[in-house]
mmCIF file of C-alpha atoms in Angstrom:
data_model
loop_
_atom_site.group_PDB
_atom_site.id
_atom_site.type_symbol
_atom_site.label_atom_id
_atom_site.label_comp_id
_atom_site.label_asym_id
_atom_site.label_seq_id
_atom_site.Cartn_x
_atom_site.Cartn_y
_atom_site.Cartn_z
ATOM 1 C CA UNK Z 146 -4.568 33.108 42.865
ATOM 2 C CA UNK Z 147 -1.495 31.512 41.369
ATOM 3 C CA UNK Z 148 -2.183 28.217 43.135
ATOM 4 C CA UNK Z 149 -5.809 28.390 42.153
ATOM 5 C CA UNK Z 150 -5.459 27.821 38.420
ATOM 6 C CA UNK Z 151 -3.958 24.293 38.445
ATOM 7 C CA UNK Z 152 -6.389 23.278 41.187
ATOM 8 C CA UNK Z 153 -9.378 24.185 39.107
ATOM 9 C CA UNK Z 154 -7.887 22.385 36.103
ATOM 10 C CA UNK Z 155 -7.578 19.206 38.146
ATOM 11 C CA UNK Z 156 -11.119 19.372 39.444
ATOM 12 C CA UNK Z 157 -12.457 20.120 36.000
ATOM 13 C CA UNK Z 158 -10.543 17.160 34.588
ATOM 14 C CA UNK Z 159 -12.044 14.888 37.238
ATOM 15 C CA UNK Z 160 -15.489 16.208 36.454
ATOM 16 C CA UNK Z 161 -15.057 15.612 32.762
ATOM 17 C CA UNK Z 162 -13.885 12.066 33.396
ATOM 18 C CA UNK Z 163 -17.030 11.360 35.331
ATOM 19 C CA UNK Z 164 -19.125 13.082 32.700
ATOM 20 C CA UNK Z 165 -17.565 10.950 29.920
ATOM 21 C CA UNK Z 166 -18.821 7.833 31.708
ATOM 22 C CA UNK Z 167 -21.104 5.577 29.724
ATOM 23 C CA UNK Z 168 -20.517 6.795 26.171
ATOM 24 C CA UNK Z 169 -16.778 6.522 26.525
ATOM 25 C CA UNK Z 170 -17.064 3.008 27.993
ATOM 26 C CA UNK Z 171 -19.247 1.852 25.132
ATOM 27 C CA UNK Z 172 -16.766 3.353 22.688
ATOM 28 C CA UNK Z 173 -13.926 1.484 24.398
ATOM 29 C CA UNK Z 174 -15.746 -1.843 24.365
ATOM 30 C CA UNK Z 175 -16.686 -1.570 20.679
ATOM 31 C CA UNK Z 176 -13.162 -0.431 19.829
ATOM 32 C CA UNK Z 177 -11.633 -3.425 21.621
ATOM 33 C CA UNK Z 178 -14.048 -5.867 20.000
ATOM 34 C CA UNK Z 179 -13.345 -4.525 16.504
ATOM 35 C CA UNK Z 180 -9.589 -4.621 17.050
ATOM 36 C CA UNK Z 181 -9.785 -8.194 18.357
ATOM 37 C CA UNK Z 182 -11.725 -9.173 15.225
ATOM 38 C CA UNK Z 183 -9.133 -7.502 12.979
ATOM 39 C CA UNK Z 184 -6.316 -9.165 14.912
ATOM 40 C CA UNK Z 185 -7.925 -12.596 14.629
ATOM 41 C CA UNK Z 186 -8.497 -12.030 10.918
ATOM 42 C CA UNK Z 187 -4.769 -11.509 10.519
ATOM 43 C CA UNK Z 188 -3.768 -14.352 12.809
ATOM 44 C CA UNK Z 189 -6.109 -17.164 11.784
ATOM 45 C CA UNK Z 190 -4.607 -17.853 8.324
ATOM 46 C CA UNK Z 191 -1.196 -18.208 9.975
ATOM 47 C CA UNK Z 192 -2.553 -20.509 12.670
ATOM 48 C CA UNK Z 193 -4.314 -22.588 10.023
ATOM 49 C CA UNK Z 194 -1.139 -23.102 8.002
ATOM 50 C CA UNK Z 195 0.765 -23.859 11.180
ATOM 51 C CA UNK Z 196 -1.839 -26.384 12.298
ATOM 52 C CA UNK Z 197 -1.956 -28.112 8.910
ATOM 53 C CA UNK Z 198 1.817 -28.382 8.806
ATOM 54 C CA UNK Z 199 1.865 -30.038 12.237
ATOM 55 C CA UNK Z 200 -1.004 -32.419 11.565
ATOM 56 C CA UNK Z 201 -0.833 -35.956 10.271
ATOM 57 C CA UNK Z 202 -1.256 -36.428 6.543
ATOM 58 C CA UNK Z 203 -4.611 -38.131 6.870
ATOM 59 C CA UNK Z 204 -6.139 -35.426 9.011
ATOM 60 C CA UNK Z 205 -4.829 -32.657 6.775
ATOM 61 C CA UNK Z 206 -6.154 -34.327 3.624
ATOM 62 C CA UNK Z 207 -9.565 -35.088 5.088
ATOM 63 C CA UNK Z 208 -9.923 -31.403 6.059
ATOM 64 C CA UNK Z 209 -10.312 -31.899 9.780
ATOM 65 C CA UNK Z 210 -7.687 -29.312 10.713
ATOM 66 C CA UNK Z 211 -8.639 -25.735 11.321
ATOM 67 C CA UNK Z 212 -6.652 -24.025 14.061
ATOM 68 C CA UNK Z 213 -5.588 -26.851 16.344
ATOM 69 C CA UNK Z 214 -3.310 -29.569 14.933
ATOM 70 C CA UNK Z 215 -4.892 -33.009 14.802
ATOM 71 C CA UNK F 32 39.680 46.288 -7.042
ATOM 72 C CA UNK F 33 41.295 44.479 -4.224
ATOM 73 C CA UNK F 34 38.013 42.932 -3.149
ATOM 74 C CA UNK F 35 37.406 41.417 -6.579
ATOM 75 C CA UNK F 36 40.793 39.784 -6.589
ATOM 76 C CA UNK F 37 40.087 38.237 -3.235
ATOM 77 C CA UNK F 38 36.556 37.199 -4.121
ATOM 78 C CA UNK F 39 37.083 35.351 -7.397
ATOM 79 C CA UNK F 40 38.991 32.383 -6.004
ATOM 80 C CA UNK F 41 36.639 32.260 -3.006
ATOM 81 C CA UNK F 42 33.478 31.267 -4.904
ATOM 82 C CA UNK F 43 34.429 27.719 -5.946
ATOM 83 C CA UNK F 44 35.986 27.339 -2.531
ATOM 84 C CA UNK F 45 32.633 27.816 -0.890
ATOM 85 C CA UNK F 46 31.143 24.800 -2.646
ATOM 86 C CA UNK F 47 34.177 22.722 -1.818
ATOM 87 C CA UNK F 48 34.080 23.866 1.777
ATOM 88 C CA UNK F 49 30.417 22.943 1.990
ATOM 89 C CA UNK F 50 31.142 19.514 0.540
ATOM 90 C CA UNK F 51 34.027 19.046 2.941
ATOM 91 C CA UNK F 52 31.903 20.061 5.905
ATOM 92 C CA UNK F 53 29.098 17.674 5.133
ATOM 93 C CA UNK F 54 31.019 14.885 3.402
ATOM 94 C CA UNK F 55 29.466 12.284 5.691
ATOM 95 C CA UNK F 56 25.983 13.107 4.390
ATOM 96 C CA UNK F 57 27.112 12.932 0.769
ATOM 97 C CA UNK F 58 28.866 9.667 1.506
ATOM 98 C CA UNK F 59 25.628 8.236 2.908
ATOM 99 C CA UNK F 60 23.819 9.414 -0.207
ATOM 100 C CA UNK F 61 26.234 7.467 -2.411
ATOM 101 C CA UNK F 62 24.662 4.047 -1.958
ATOM 102 C CA UNK F 63 21.000 4.983 -2.592
ATOM 103 C CA UNK F 64 22.085 7.175 -5.498
ATOM 104 C CA UNK F 65 24.046 4.402 -7.134
ATOM 105 C CA UNK F 66 21.114 2.025 -6.610
ATOM 106 C CA UNK F 67 18.797 4.514 -8.254
ATOM 107 C CA UNK F 68 21.100 5.100 -11.190
ATOM 108 C CA UNK F 69 21.950 1.441 -11.716
ATOM 109 C CA UNK F 70 18.498 -0.060 -11.344
ATOM 110 C CA UNK F 71 16.167 2.804 -12.230
ATOM 111 C CA UNK F 72 17.896 5.029 -14.774
ATOM 112 C CA UNK F 73 20.243 2.708 -16.660
ATOM 113 C CA UNK F 74 17.402 0.268 -17.547
ATOM 114 C CA UNK F 75 15.523 3.211 -19.086
ATOM 115 C CA UNK F 76 17.787 2.814 -22.121
ATOM 116 C CA UNK F 77 15.623 -0.206 -22.915
ATOM 117 C CA UNK F 78 12.649 2.102 -23.444
ATOM 118 C CA UNK F 79 13.787 2.659 -27.036
ATOM 119 C CA UNK F 80 12.251 -0.765 -27.678
ATOM 120 C CA UNK F 81 8.817 0.873 -27.452
ATOM 121 C CA UNK F 82 9.573 2.701 -30.700
ATOM 122 C CA UNK F 83 11.266 -0.164 -32.520
ATOM 123 C CA UNK F 84 10.204 -3.289 -34.326
ATOM 124 C CA UNK F 85 12.379 -5.533 -32.212
ATOM 125 C CA UNK F 86 13.930 -8.650 -33.650
ATOM 126 C CA UNK F 87 16.032 -10.703 -31.270
ATOM 127 C CA UNK F 88 18.562 -11.576 -33.956
ATOM 128 C CA UNK F 89 19.188 -7.945 -34.908
ATOM 129 C CA UNK F 90 19.524 -6.763 -31.321
ATOM 130 C CA UNK F 91 18.245 -3.574 -29.776
ATOM 131 C CA UNK F 92 20.337 -1.129 -31.802
ATOM 132 C CA UNK F 93 19.990 -3.084 -35.049
ATOM 133 C CA UNK F 94 16.196 -3.307 -35.049
ATOM 134 C CA UNK F 95 14.390 -0.813 -37.289
ATOM 135 C CA UNK F 96 12.543 2.185 -35.835
ATOM 136 C CA UNK F 97 8.792 2.129 -36.258
ATOM 137 C CA UNK F 98 7.572 5.339 -34.625
ATOM 138 C CA UNK F 99 4.307 4.938 -32.751
ATOM 139 C CA UNK F 100 3.288 1.733 -34.563
ATOM 140 C CA UNK F 101 3.534 -0.357 -31.384
ATOM 141 C CA UNK F 102 1.179 1.964 -29.539
ATOM 142 C CA UNK F 103 -1.224 2.051 -32.499
ATOM 143 C CA UNK F 104 -1.251 -1.743 -32.611
ATOM 144 C CA UNK F 105 -1.877 -2.002 -28.870
ATOM 145 C CA UNK F 106 -4.697 0.520 -28.692
ATOM 146 C CA UNK F 107 -6.436 -0.907 -31.736
ATOM 147 C CA UNK F 108 -6.696 -4.259 -29.959
ATOM 148 C CA UNK F 109 -9.944 -4.428 -27.994
ATOM 149 C CA UNK F 110 -8.278 -6.625 -25.378
ATOM 150 C CA UNK F 111 -5.750 -3.921 -24.510
ATOM 151 C CA UNK F 112 -8.500 -1.433 -23.782
ATOM 152 C CA UNK F 113 -10.283 -4.002 -21.624
ATOM 153 C CA UNK F 114 -7.065 -4.688 -19.763
ATOM 154 C CA UNK F 115 -6.510 -1.002 -19.032
ATOM 155 C CA UNK F 116 -10.103 -0.584 -17.832
ATOM 156 C CA UNK F 117 -9.846 -3.687 -15.661
ATOM 157 C CA UNK F 118 -6.591 -2.409 -14.135
ATOM 158 C CA UNK F 119 -8.246 0.924 -13.386
ATOM 159 C CA UNK F 120 -11.280 -0.770 -11.882
ATOM 160 C CA UNK F 121 -9.299 -3.050 -9.559
ATOM 161 C CA UNK F 122 -6.960 -0.273 -8.482
ATOM 162 C CA UNK F 123 -9.730 2.241 -7.825
ATOM 163 C CA UNK F 124 -11.581 -0.331 -5.736
ATOM 164 C CA UNK F 125 -8.341 -1.081 -3.963
ATOM 165 C CA UNK F 126 -7.812 2.619 -3.284
ATOM 166 C CA UNK F 127 -11.377 3.091 -2.074
ATOM 167 C CA UNK F 128 -11.157 0.264 0.458
ATOM 168 C CA UNK F 129 -7.458 -0.088 1.070
ATOM 169 C CA UNK F 130 -6.631 3.574 1.616
ATOM 170 C CA UNK F 131 -8.997 4.510 4.468
ATOM 171 C CA UNK F 132 -8.449 1.226 6.329
ATOM 172 C CA UNK F 133 -5.008 2.043 7.820
ATOM 173 C CA UNK F 134 -6.270 5.490 8.872
ATOM 174 C CA UNK F 135 -9.247 3.926 10.619
ATOM 175 C CA UNK F 136 -7.066 1.309 12.292
ATOM 176 C CA UNK F 137 -4.494 3.856 13.410
ATOM 177 C CA UNK F 138 -7.177 6.043 14.965
ATOM 178 C CA UNK F 139 -8.704 3.016 16.679
ATOM 179 C CA UNK F 140 -5.320 1.877 17.987
ATOM 180 C CA UNK F 141 -4.651 5.380 19.229
ATOM 181 C CA UNK F 142 -7.817 5.260 21.341
ATOM 182 C CA UNK F 143 -6.757 2.016 23.056
ATOM 183 C CA UNK F 144 -5.673 2.695 26.632
ATOM 184 C CA UNK F 145 -4.022 -0.592 27.494
ATOM 185 C CA UNK F 146 -0.444 -0.509 26.193
ATOM 186 C CA UNK F 147 -0.112 -4.295 26.222
ATOM 187 C CA UNK F 148 -3.247 -4.777 24.109
ATOM 188 C CA UNK F 149 -2.116 -2.071 21.693
ATOM 189 C CA UNK F 150 1.307 -3.638 21.218
ATOM 190 C CA UNK F 151 -0.022 -7.157 20.712
ATOM 191 C CA UNK F 152 -2.621 -5.977 18.198
ATOM 192 C CA UNK F 153 -0.029 -3.969 16.312
ATOM 193 C CA UNK F 154 2.338 -6.915 16.083
ATOM 194 C CA UNK F 155 -0.419 -9.225 14.889
ATOM 195 C CA UNK F 156 -1.692 -6.903 12.183
ATOM 196 C CA UNK F 157 1.847 -6.322 10.887
ATOM 197 C CA UNK F 158 2.261 -10.056 10.231
ATOM 198 C CA UNK F 159 0.665 -10.300 6.747
ATOM 199 C CA UNK F 160 2.999 -7.621 5.405
ATOM 200 C CA UNK F 161 5.996 -9.912 5.814
ATOM 201 C CA UNK F 162 4.639 -12.633 3.561
ATOM 202 C CA UNK F 163 5.338 -12.611 -0.142
ATOM 203 C CA UNK F 164 2.398 -12.678 -2.520
ATOM 204 C CA UNK F 165 3.247 -16.207 -3.592
ATOM 205 C CA UNK F 166 2.755 -17.447 -0.035
ATOM 206 C CA UNK F 167 -0.333 -15.310 0.551
ATOM 207 C CA UNK F 168 -1.763 -16.651 -2.696
ATOM 208 C CA UNK F 169 -1.272 -20.268 -1.663
ATOM 209 C CA UNK F 170 -2.574 -19.692 1.870
ATOM 210 C CA UNK F 171 -5.774 -18.171 0.558
ATOM 211 C CA UNK F 172 -6.113 -20.841 -2.121
ATOM 212 C CA UNK F 173 -5.976 -23.326 0.754
ATOM 213 C CA UNK F 174 -8.584 -21.441 2.742
ATOM 214 C CA UNK F 175 -10.966 -20.386 -0.013
ATOM 215 C CA UNK F 176 -11.120 -23.249 -2.560
ATOM 216 C CA UNK F 177 -14.695 -24.145 -3.393
ATOM 217 C CA UNK F 178 -14.464 -27.896 -2.713
ATOM 218 C CA UNK F 179 -11.655 -28.339 -0.227
ATOM 219 C CA UNK F 180 -10.985 -24.874 1.174
ATOM 220 C CA UNK F 181 -11.271 -24.751 4.941
ATOM 221 C CA UNK F 182 -13.853 -21.976 4.961
ATOM 222 C CA UNK F 183 -16.115 -23.767 2.498
ATOM 223 C CA UNK F 184 -15.701 -27.039 4.404
ATOM 224 C CA UNK F 185 -16.908 -25.247 7.521
ATOM 225 C CA UNK F 186 -19.807 -23.669 5.638
ATOM 226 C CA UNK F 187 -20.690 -27.130 4.322
ATOM 227 C CA UNK F 188 -20.593 -28.621 7.809
ATOM 228 C CA UNK F 189 -22.879 -25.875 9.041
ATOM 229 C CA UNK F 190 -25.264 -26.859 6.265
ATOM 230 C CA UNK F 191 -24.797 -23.796 4.073
ATOM 231 C CA UNK F 192 -24.212 -23.391 0.360
ATOM 232 C CA UNK F 193 -20.555 -23.408 -0.700
ATOM 233 C CA UNK F 194 -19.266 -20.074 -1.937
ATOM 234 C CA UNK F 195 -17.031 -20.003 -5.053
ATOM 235 C CA UNK F 196 -14.716 -17.264 -3.738
ATOM 236 C CA UNK F 197 -12.059 -17.721 -6.392
ATOM 237 C CA UNK F 198 -13.961 -18.966 -9.428
ATOM 238 C CA UNK F 199 -16.956 -16.629 -9.589
ATOM 239 C CA UNK F 200 -15.954 -13.472 -11.438
ATOM 240 C CA UNK F 201 -17.567 -10.940 -9.074
ATOM 241 C CA UNK F 202 -16.578 -12.812 -5.932
ATOM 242 C CA UNK F 203 -13.023 -13.080 -7.214
ATOM 243 C CA UNK F 204 -12.779 -9.289 -7.361
ATOM 244 C CA UNK F 205 -14.121 -8.955 -3.834
ATOM 245 C CA UNK F 206 -11.680 -11.599 -2.616
ATOM 246 C CA UNK F 207 -8.833 -9.885 -4.445
ATOM 247 C CA UNK F 208 -9.608 -6.535 -2.814
ATOM 248 C CA UNK F 209 -10.102 -8.133 0.594
ATOM 249 C CA UNK F 210 -6.770 -9.940 0.482
ATOM 250 C CA UNK F 211 -5.010 -6.749 -0.618
ATOM 251 C CA UNK F 212 -6.522 -4.785 2.250
ATOM 252 C CA UNK F 213 -5.755 -7.643 4.633
ATOM 253 C CA UNK F 214 -2.121 -7.656 3.613
ATOM 254 C CA UNK F 215 -1.416 -3.932 3.699
ATOM 255 C CA UNK F 216 -3.695 -2.436 6.350
ATOM 256 C CA UNK F 217 -1.529 -3.242 9.363
ATOM 257 C CA UNK F 218 1.714 -2.023 7.898
ATOM 258 C CA UNK F 219 0.012 1.132 6.655
ATOM 259 C CA UNK F 220 -0.895 2.147 10.206
ATOM 260 C CA UNK F 221 2.754 2.717 11.145
ATOM 261 C CA UNK F 222 3.103 6.004 9.325
ATOM 262 C CA UNK F 223 -0.239 7.303 10.631
ATOM 263 C CA UNK F 224 0.542 6.262 14.196
ATOM 264 C CA UNK F 225 3.839 8.114 13.917
ATOM 265 C CA UNK F 226 1.979 11.189 12.691
ATOM 266 C CA UNK F 227 -0.518 10.890 15.554
ATOM 267 C CA UNK F 228 2.341 10.772 18.073
ATOM 268 C CA UNK F 229 3.343 14.203 16.803
ATOM 269 C CA UNK F 230 0.050 15.750 17.873
ATOM 270 C CA UNK F 231 0.441 17.721 21.091
ATOM 271 C CA UNK F 232 -1.331 16.084 24.041
ATOM 272 C CA UNK F 233 -2.248 19.563 25.269
ATOM 273 C CA UNK F 234 -4.810 19.749 22.481
ATOM 274 C CA UNK F 235 -6.520 16.611 23.760
ATOM 275 C CA UNK F 236 -6.461 17.867 27.331
ATOM 276 C CA UNK F 237 -7.904 21.215 26.338
ATOM 277 C CA UNK F 238 -10.630 19.515 24.317
ATOM 278 C CA UNK F 239 -11.482 17.196 27.198
ATOM 279 C CA UNK F 240 -11.706 20.153 29.550
ATOM 280 C CA UNK F 241 -14.051 21.831 27.107
ATOM 281 C CA UNK F 242 -16.242 18.773 27.145
ATOM 282 C CA UNK F 243 -15.344 17.101 23.841
ATOM 283 C CA UNK F 244 -16.307 13.431 23.636
ATOM 284 C CA UNK F 245 -14.205 10.674 22.081
ATOM 285 C CA UNK F 246 -15.635 11.097 18.601
ATOM 286 C CA UNK F 247 -15.295 14.863 18.528
ATOM 287 C CA UNK F 248 -11.685 14.562 19.727
ATOM 288 C CA UNK F 249 -10.967 12.150 16.866
ATOM 289 C CA UNK F 250 -12.779 14.343 14.351
ATOM 290 C CA UNK F 251 -11.414 17.706 15.451
ATOM 291 C CA UNK F 252 -7.905 16.842 16.672
ATOM 292 C CA UNK F 253 -6.591 13.468 15.473
ATOM 293 C CA UNK F 254 -7.779 13.621 11.880
ATOM 294 C CA UNK F 255 -6.779 17.258 11.211
ATOM 295 C CA UNK F 256 -3.453 16.434 12.874
ATOM 296 C CA UNK F 257 -2.639 13.739 10.327
ATOM 297 C CA UNK F 258 -4.231 15.507 7.371
ATOM 298 C CA UNK F 259 -0.985 16.372 5.602
ATOM 299 C CA UNK F 260 0.206 12.760 5.982
ATOM 300 C CA UNK F 261 -3.045 11.503 4.505
ATOM 301 C CA UNK F 262 -2.776 13.873 1.548
ATOM 302 C CA UNK F 263 0.851 12.929 0.858
ATOM 303 C CA UNK F 264 0.049 9.218 0.903
ATOM 304 C CA UNK F 265 -3.024 9.767 -1.249
ATOM 305 C CA UNK F 266 -0.935 11.534 -3.898
ATOM 306 C CA UNK F 267 1.571 8.699 -3.890
ATOM 307 C CA UNK F 268 -1.193 6.107 -4.112
ATOM 308 C CA UNK F 269 -2.915 7.908 -6.978
ATOM 309 C CA UNK F 270 0.222 7.395 -9.027
ATOM 310 C CA UNK F 271 -0.286 3.660 -8.703
ATOM 311 C CA UNK F 272 -3.823 3.689 -10.070
ATOM 312 C CA UNK F 273 -2.667 2.378 -13.425
ATOM 313 C CA UNK F 274 0.191 0.324 -12.069
ATOM 314 C CA UNK F 275 -0.431 -3.181 -10.905
ATOM 315 C CA UNK F 276 1.336 -5.772 -8.874
ATOM 316 C CA UNK F 277 2.087 -8.703 -11.128
ATOM 317 C CA UNK F 278 2.525 -11.133 -8.258
ATOM 318 C CA UNK F 279 -0.689 -10.244 -6.506
ATOM 319 C CA UNK F 280 -2.867 -10.768 -9.564
ATOM 320 C CA UNK F 281 -0.955 -13.731 -10.890
ATOM 321 C CA UNK F 282 -0.878 -15.730 -7.663
ATOM 322 C CA UNK F 283 -4.582 -15.189 -7.054
ATOM 323 C CA UNK F 284 -5.685 -15.849 -10.615
ATOM 324 C CA UNK F 285 -6.901 -19.185 -11.906
ATOM 325 C CA UNK F 286 -8.210 -20.458 -15.250
ATOM 326 C CA UNK F 287 -11.735 -19.277 -14.436
ATOM 327 C CA UNK F 288 -10.852 -15.612 -14.154
ATOM 328 C CA UNK F 289 -7.503 -15.260 -15.894
ATOM 329 C CA UNK F 290 -8.886 -13.773 -19.127
ATOM 330 C CA UNK F 291 -11.624 -11.668 -17.531
ATOM 331 C CA UNK F 292 -11.020 -10.230 -14.085
ATOM 332 C CA UNK F 293 -7.415 -11.138 -13.423
ATOM 333 C CA UNK F 294 -6.349 -9.575 -16.702
ATOM 334 C CA UNK F 295 -4.431 -6.425 -15.755
ATOM 335 C CA UNK F 296 -1.602 -4.569 -17.467
ATOM 336 C CA UNK F 297 1.231 -6.390 -15.723
ATOM 337 C CA UNK F 298 -0.112 -9.866 -16.405
ATOM 338 C CA UNK F 299 -1.052 -8.855 -19.948
ATOM 339 C CA UNK F 300 2.459 -7.592 -20.588
ATOM 340 C CA UNK F 301 3.818 -10.839 -19.253
ATOM 341 C CA UNK F 302 1.424 -13.062 -21.205
ATOM 342 C CA UNK F 303 1.412 -11.248 -24.548
ATOM 343 C CA UNK F 304 4.788 -9.524 -24.483
ATOM 344 C CA UNK F 305 7.275 -11.667 -22.654
ATOM 345 C CA UNK F 306 5.831 -15.138 -23.245
ATOM 346 C CA UNK F 307 5.550 -14.577 -26.985
ATOM 347 C CA UNK F 308 8.873 -12.783 -27.244
ATOM 348 C CA UNK F 309 7.212 -9.524 -28.384
ATOM 349 C CA UNK F 310 9.283 -7.314 -26.160
ATOM 350 C CA UNK F 311 8.463 -4.125 -28.060
ATOM 351 C CA UNK F 312 4.744 -4.429 -27.237
ATOM 352 C CA UNK F 313 5.526 -5.140 -23.597
ATOM 353 C CA UNK F 314 7.807 -2.101 -23.417
ATOM 354 C CA UNK F 315 5.267 0.151 -25.133
ATOM 355 C CA UNK F 316 2.561 -0.937 -22.695
ATOM 356 C CA UNK F 317 4.799 -0.364 -19.664
ATOM 357 C CA UNK F 318 5.883 3.024 -20.973
ATOM 358 C CA UNK F 319 2.251 4.045 -21.414
ATOM 359 C CA UNK F 320 1.431 2.822 -17.907
ATOM 360 C CA UNK F 321 4.296 4.733 -16.305
ATOM 361 C CA UNK F 322 3.697 7.961 -18.214
ATOM 362 C CA UNK F 323 0.070 7.941 -17.049
ATOM 363 C CA UNK F 324 1.278 7.153 -13.529
ATOM 364 C CA UNK F 325 3.598 10.139 -13.353
ATOM 365 C CA UNK F 326 0.954 12.412 -14.920
ATOM 366 C CA UNK F 327 -1.513 11.329 -12.241
ATOM 367 C CA UNK F 328 1.014 12.073 -9.502
ATOM 368 C CA UNK F 329 1.699 15.546 -10.913
ATOM 369 C CA UNK F 330 -2.001 16.334 -11.285
ATOM 370 C CA UNK F 331 -2.798 15.113 -7.767
ATOM 371 C CA UNK F 332 0.089 17.172 -6.443
ATOM 372 C CA UNK F 333 -1.209 20.301 -8.172
ATOM 373 C CA UNK F 334 -4.707 19.706 -6.847
ATOM 374 C CA UNK F 335 -3.374 19.192 -3.319
ATOM 375 C CA UNK F 336 -1.357 22.392 -3.541
ATOM 376 C CA UNK F 337 -4.311 24.373 -4.810
ATOM 377 C CA UNK F 338 -6.259 23.084 -1.796
ATOM 378 C CA UNK F 339 -3.628 24.553 0.484
ATOM 379 C CA UNK F 340 -1.659 21.400 1.300
ATOM 380 C CA UNK F 341 2.113 21.312 1.055
ATOM 381 C CA UNK F 342 2.034 18.632 -1.655
ATOM 382 C CA UNK F 343 4.799 16.282 -2.615
ATOM 383 C CA UNK F 344 7.197 17.951 -5.010
#
């Protein structure tokens, strides 16, 4: 009996993992996408300033620089 | 009789003994205390200016008292009332959007399984916090200008209509709120993530075993687990509802909005009080702002306590 309790917990855990399946995956994917968007939102202004500072004067003034230096 | 004789010299000794035992802690307290006294309490002497008709030549102590005349003057000016309302409006909007954002982000980050992804995202969203408002202001000027801002250039290339982010009065407010949220959301997650770490993982396991999905685990375990943190931060943020960052408004303002939307207490104090040398009006306005701020904190604290939270004070 004493060995039985942890065994059943493990099997139940496995079962619940399988049961979570699709919904949990979808949640993960959406979560990752949203976090990537937030991360890019924070990073892009920095990259823009960095790119402008590395670009030639002409390119920076004629607004050709966005993220990659020209 | 004998006991009394022994006891009387013991009482002051106890305090001294306590001090001697924990002198390291008191020593550590010395620096923050002296900072507080020097830069927070000593300058409060200047508050007498709020009740004086200040003349630079006569000095602070030589200027005549004028009771509440400064306050009467300020609140009879229609612009002052507008400024206070505008400050309230911007700060309430800021609270409505800026306060839940770190909670949301922290919960989302907590659900990420890949440690590498979590760490990279955290580092990236902390970045804006380390910039000063002057730099943030110029970066966003660069990005959002109507004619030459990068975002409008791209919209133009795509064939769309250019958007006056910084010159239209409504859009300016949206931009202002967005930039504020952008700057503070990442840093705000730290305290929530720390609170989430304190939640026992057994609760999650038990919930999973009982068949709770991801959303119900967030709703029934994560959020109740950080409730007291949320309430504490909300109380502290409510105290700032009438305060305003001078730098944030001033760096984002421009001639199109400076007298309408970007006209908050701190910039008003600077423009009317300090630029014109009317220090007594500036002091009166700041005093009013801070008294309201502390009242709001106390009220919010009472409300939180009556709702069964531990509160702040």
